[in-house]
Amino acid sequence: MIINIIGGGPAGMYFAILMKKADAAHHINIYERNGPDDTFGWGVVFSGQTLSNLRAADEESHADITRDFEAWDNVDVVHRDRKISIHGNSFSGIARIRLLKILQQRCEDLGIEIKFRNEVNDIEALKDDCELLVGADGLNSVVRQTFRADFQPNLSTRPNKYIWYGARQLFHGLTLTFRETAAGVFAAHSYRFDQTTSTFIVECDPDTWANAGFGNLTDEETRAQLAEVFKPDLNGYPLLSNNSKWINFVLVKNARWYHENVVLLGDALHTAHFSIGSGTKLAMEDAIALRQSFDQRSNVTEALQRYEKARKPVIEEYQAAAHESMLWFENARDHMHLVPIELAYSLMTRSGRVDDAELRKRDPDFMSSYESIK
Ligand SMILES: Cc1cc2nc3c(=O)[nH]c(=O)nc-3n(C[C@H](O)[C@H](O)[C@H](O)COP(=O)(O)OP(=O)(O)OC[C@H]3O[C@@H](n4cnc5c(N)ncnc54)[C@H](O)[C@@H]3O)c2cc1C
């Protein structure tokens, strides 16, 4: 089969790897507008379950990913200068650039050509040129836009502002830090992803953002101001920018997932708020699901139907949980009256996916402490 993939991010490369492994005769082209070393963002997070899925799908790349990752089992919640740790959670982090390099190398080893610095604008021409066209071209997908009448996308921009930084302070665990200031409440989502660096995402509501005057500040001034807000947490280290900008989270959904021989994967297809796990995990699990839909020898339409039928309910459930989590952060100021352990409990149960029994299983000491103050 001739497969054209637009986008050499985690979704596009991982799908190419899995298809080529399944049948070396496939002719696969990946078109990527950036160069091999251009990237944004800092670390990406995987749960223990995702790592098992990656191992089952491709042992070679799984081995490379787990060789380089940082693993932890604690979620730390910092509120009113007190840190509450909840154990029994299995997560790991890896630098996004390292993950991309591993996948690029794996593509090369399997003989998949990635056409770097190749921005695709004429989607129709590429569609006619192949049996399967994959739109793995991220949040602002041109493929989704080209066939919008068929995919029927729904995009909604959320009110909170967030900005994706790095920091040399190492946060050993997924750390959620709250700081109340005269301007309003700031939340930081941070975790270490290699020996020297942590991801440090700052989120706040639009009023806090306006009160703090971020609309008029330069990159340097913004980092300095946020470093001051999180001074007790950053241990004197500055915040590191990587073309970091304030953005609003955009929730992406599509009524239909394929049209003729065109299919969407990853951020092009759906987003889930970053507070519940990374888009990278969903993008790679989409690739696994799409590859599996080609398992039985059948035509492309049947395979794409199977993909949508099997994967859509999984994504809808995930997006529903992510939605609850996103609303919690959008209303963070309403939770600030809670004492630290109550806030930690509220955070752990915010998405509806973890109940008391599950929390007790993960960390009985935490649950005992929480129940003792109720
Ligand atoms: C500013 C920012 C920072 C982020 N940082 C992180 C992070 O640190 N950790 C994390 O887990 N998630 C991060 N995310 C989210 C994460 O990037 C995505 O959820 C994840 O990468 C989805 O993978 P994907 O392959 O679907 O899309 P992407 O990774 O976005 O890959 C899409 C690829 O398609 C290419 N492309 C797009 N259009 C075209 C075209 N017309 N022609 C050719 N190529 C094209 C793009 O260059 C890109 O390489 C960040 C998102 C943003 C906006």
Short mmCIF file of C-alpha atoms and ligand atoms in Angstrom, two decimals, residues 5-13 31-34 38 40-46 94 96 100 115 117-121 123 135-143 162 164-165 191 193 199 201 242-245 247 265-272 274 277-284 286, ligand 1:
data_model
loop_
_atom_site.label_atom_id
_atom_site.label_comp_id
_atom_site.label_asym_id
_atom_site.label_seq_id
_atom_site.Cartn_x
_atom_site.Cartn_y
_atom_site.Cartn_z
CA ILE A 5 1.49 10.87 6.13
CA ILE A 6 1.34 14.61 6.75
CA GLY A 7 3.15 15.45 9.98
CA GLY A 8 6.29 13.89 11.46
CA GLY A 9 5.25 14.26 15.11
CA PRO A 10 4.70 11.33 17.49
CA ALA A 11 1.40 10.27 15.84
CA GLY A 12 2.67 10.26 12.24
CA MET A 13 6.04 8.62 12.89
CA TYR A 31 6.00 14.98 5.01
CA GLU A 32 7.26 17.21 7.81
CA ARG A 33 7.47 20.98 7.58
CA ASN A 34 10.18 21.31 10.27
CA ASP A 38 13.35 21.71 15.50
CA PHE A 40 8.89 22.89 21.01
CA GLY A 41 7.92 21.89 24.49
CA TRP A 42 9.95 20.18 27.18
CA GLY A 43 9.04 16.81 28.61
CA VAL A 44 6.21 14.43 27.80
CA VAL A 45 4.53 12.13 30.32
CA PHE A 46 3.48 8.49 29.98
CA ILE A 94 11.04 11.94 28.65
CA ARG A 96 9.99 15.58 23.69
CA LEU A 100 11.21 12.48 18.43
CA LYS A 115 10.78 14.39 3.96
CA ARG A 117 11.33 20.88 5.60
CA ASN A 118 8.48 19.91 3.35
CA GLU A 119 5.29 21.83 4.06
CA VAL A 120 2.27 20.35 2.34
CA ASN A 121 -0.35 22.76 1.08
CA ILE A 123 -3.66 18.03 0.28
CA GLY A 135 -3.54 13.74 8.67
CA ALA A 136 -1.14 13.68 11.63
CA ASP A 137 -0.49 17.38 11.25
CA GLY A 138 -1.28 18.57 14.75
CA LEU A 139 -3.62 21.05 16.38
CA ASN A 140 -3.93 23.41 13.38
CA SER A 141 -4.35 20.53 10.91
CA VAL A 142 -4.59 21.54 7.25
CA VAL A 143 -5.97 18.09 6.44
CA TYR A 162 -1.15 28.74 30.17
CA TRP A 164 4.96 25.98 28.82
CA TYR A 165 8.37 26.56 30.45
CA TYR A 191 7.77 17.20 36.62
CA PHE A 193 11.94 14.59 32.59
CA THR A 199 8.69 20.86 32.60
CA ILE A 201 3.62 24.83 32.98
CA ASN A 242 11.68 27.66 24.37
CA ASN A 243 9.72 30.07 22.24
CA SER A 244 7.18 29.89 25.11
CA LYS A 245 4.03 31.96 24.75
CA ILE A 247 -1.88 30.29 24.96
CA LEU A 265 -4.65 11.01 14.09
CA GLY A 266 -3.42 12.71 17.29
CA ASP A 267 -3.91 16.44 17.96
CA ALA A 268 -5.43 16.91 14.49
CA LEU A 269 -8.28 14.68 15.63
CA HIS A 270 -8.71 15.50 19.31
CA THR A 271 -7.14 17.27 22.27
CA ALA A 272 -7.40 16.58 25.99
CA PHE A 274 -2.78 18.78 29.61
CA GLY A 277 -1.88 13.47 30.71
CA SER A 278 -0.12 14.39 27.56
CA GLY A 279 -1.45 14.61 24.05
CA THR A 280 1.61 12.61 23.06
CA LYS A 281 0.30 9.50 24.78
CA LEU A 282 -3.06 9.78 23.01
CA ALA A 283 -1.36 10.45 19.67
CA MET A 284 0.75 7.28 19.94
CA ASP A 286 -4.21 6.41 18.17
C1 LIG B 1 3.35 25.20 22.73
C2 LIG B 1 3.07 23.74 22.99
C3 LIG B 1 3.94 23.03 23.77
C4 LIG B 1 3.69 21.67 24.03
N1 LIG B 1 4.57 21.00 24.80
C5 LIG B 1 4.29 19.72 25.13
C6 LIG B 1 5.12 19.02 26.00
O1 LIG B 1 6.13 19.53 26.49
N2 LIG B 1 4.76 17.77 26.35
C7 LIG B 1 3.64 17.14 25.80
O2 LIG B 1 3.35 15.97 26.11
N3 LIG B 1 2.87 17.77 24.96
C8 LIG B 1 3.15 19.03 24.61
N4 LIG B 1 2.32 19.67 23.81
C9 LIG B 1 1.21 18.91 23.21
C10 LIG B 1 1.82 17.95 22.20
O3 LIG B 1 2.65 18.67 21.35
C11 LIG B 1 0.79 17.18 21.37
O4 LIG B 1 -0.29 16.72 22.12
C12 LIG B 1 1.43 15.98 20.67
O5 LIG B 1 2.66 16.36 20.14
C13 LIG B 1 0.50 15.42 19.60
O6 LIG B 1 1.24 14.71 18.63
P1 LIG B 1 0.86 14.82 17.10
O7 LIG B 1 1.85 13.96 16.39
O8 LIG B 1 -0.58 14.56 16.93
O9 LIG B 1 1.05 16.34 16.73
P2 LIG B 1 2.38 17.24 16.69
O10 LIG B 1 3.37 16.78 17.67
O11 LIG B 1 1.89 18.65 16.76
O12 LIG B 1 2.97 16.94 15.24
C14 LIG B 1 2.40 17.44 14.06
C15 LIG B 1 3.52 17.65 13.06
O13 LIG B 1 2.95 18.01 11.82
C16 LIG B 1 3.78 18.99 11.20
N5 LIG B 1 2.93 19.71 10.25
C17 LIG B 1 1.82 20.44 10.53
N6 LIG B 1 1.27 20.90 9.39
C18 LIG B 1 2.06 20.46 8.37
C19 LIG B 1 2.02 20.62 6.95
N7 LIG B 1 1.05 21.31 6.34
N8 LIG B 1 2.99 20.02 6.22
C20 LIG B 1 3.98 19.30 6.81
N9 LIG B 1 4.07 19.14 8.15
C21 LIG B 1 3.12 19.71 8.92
C22 LIG B 1 4.25 19.83 12.37
O14 LIG B 1 5.46 20.51 12.07
C23 LIG B 1 4.46 18.76 13.46
O15 LIG B 1 5.78 18.26 13.49
C24 LIG B 1 2.55 21.01 23.50
C25 LIG B 1 1.69 21.74 22.69
C26 LIG B 1 1.94 23.10 22.43
C27 LIG B 1 0.99 23.86 21.55
#
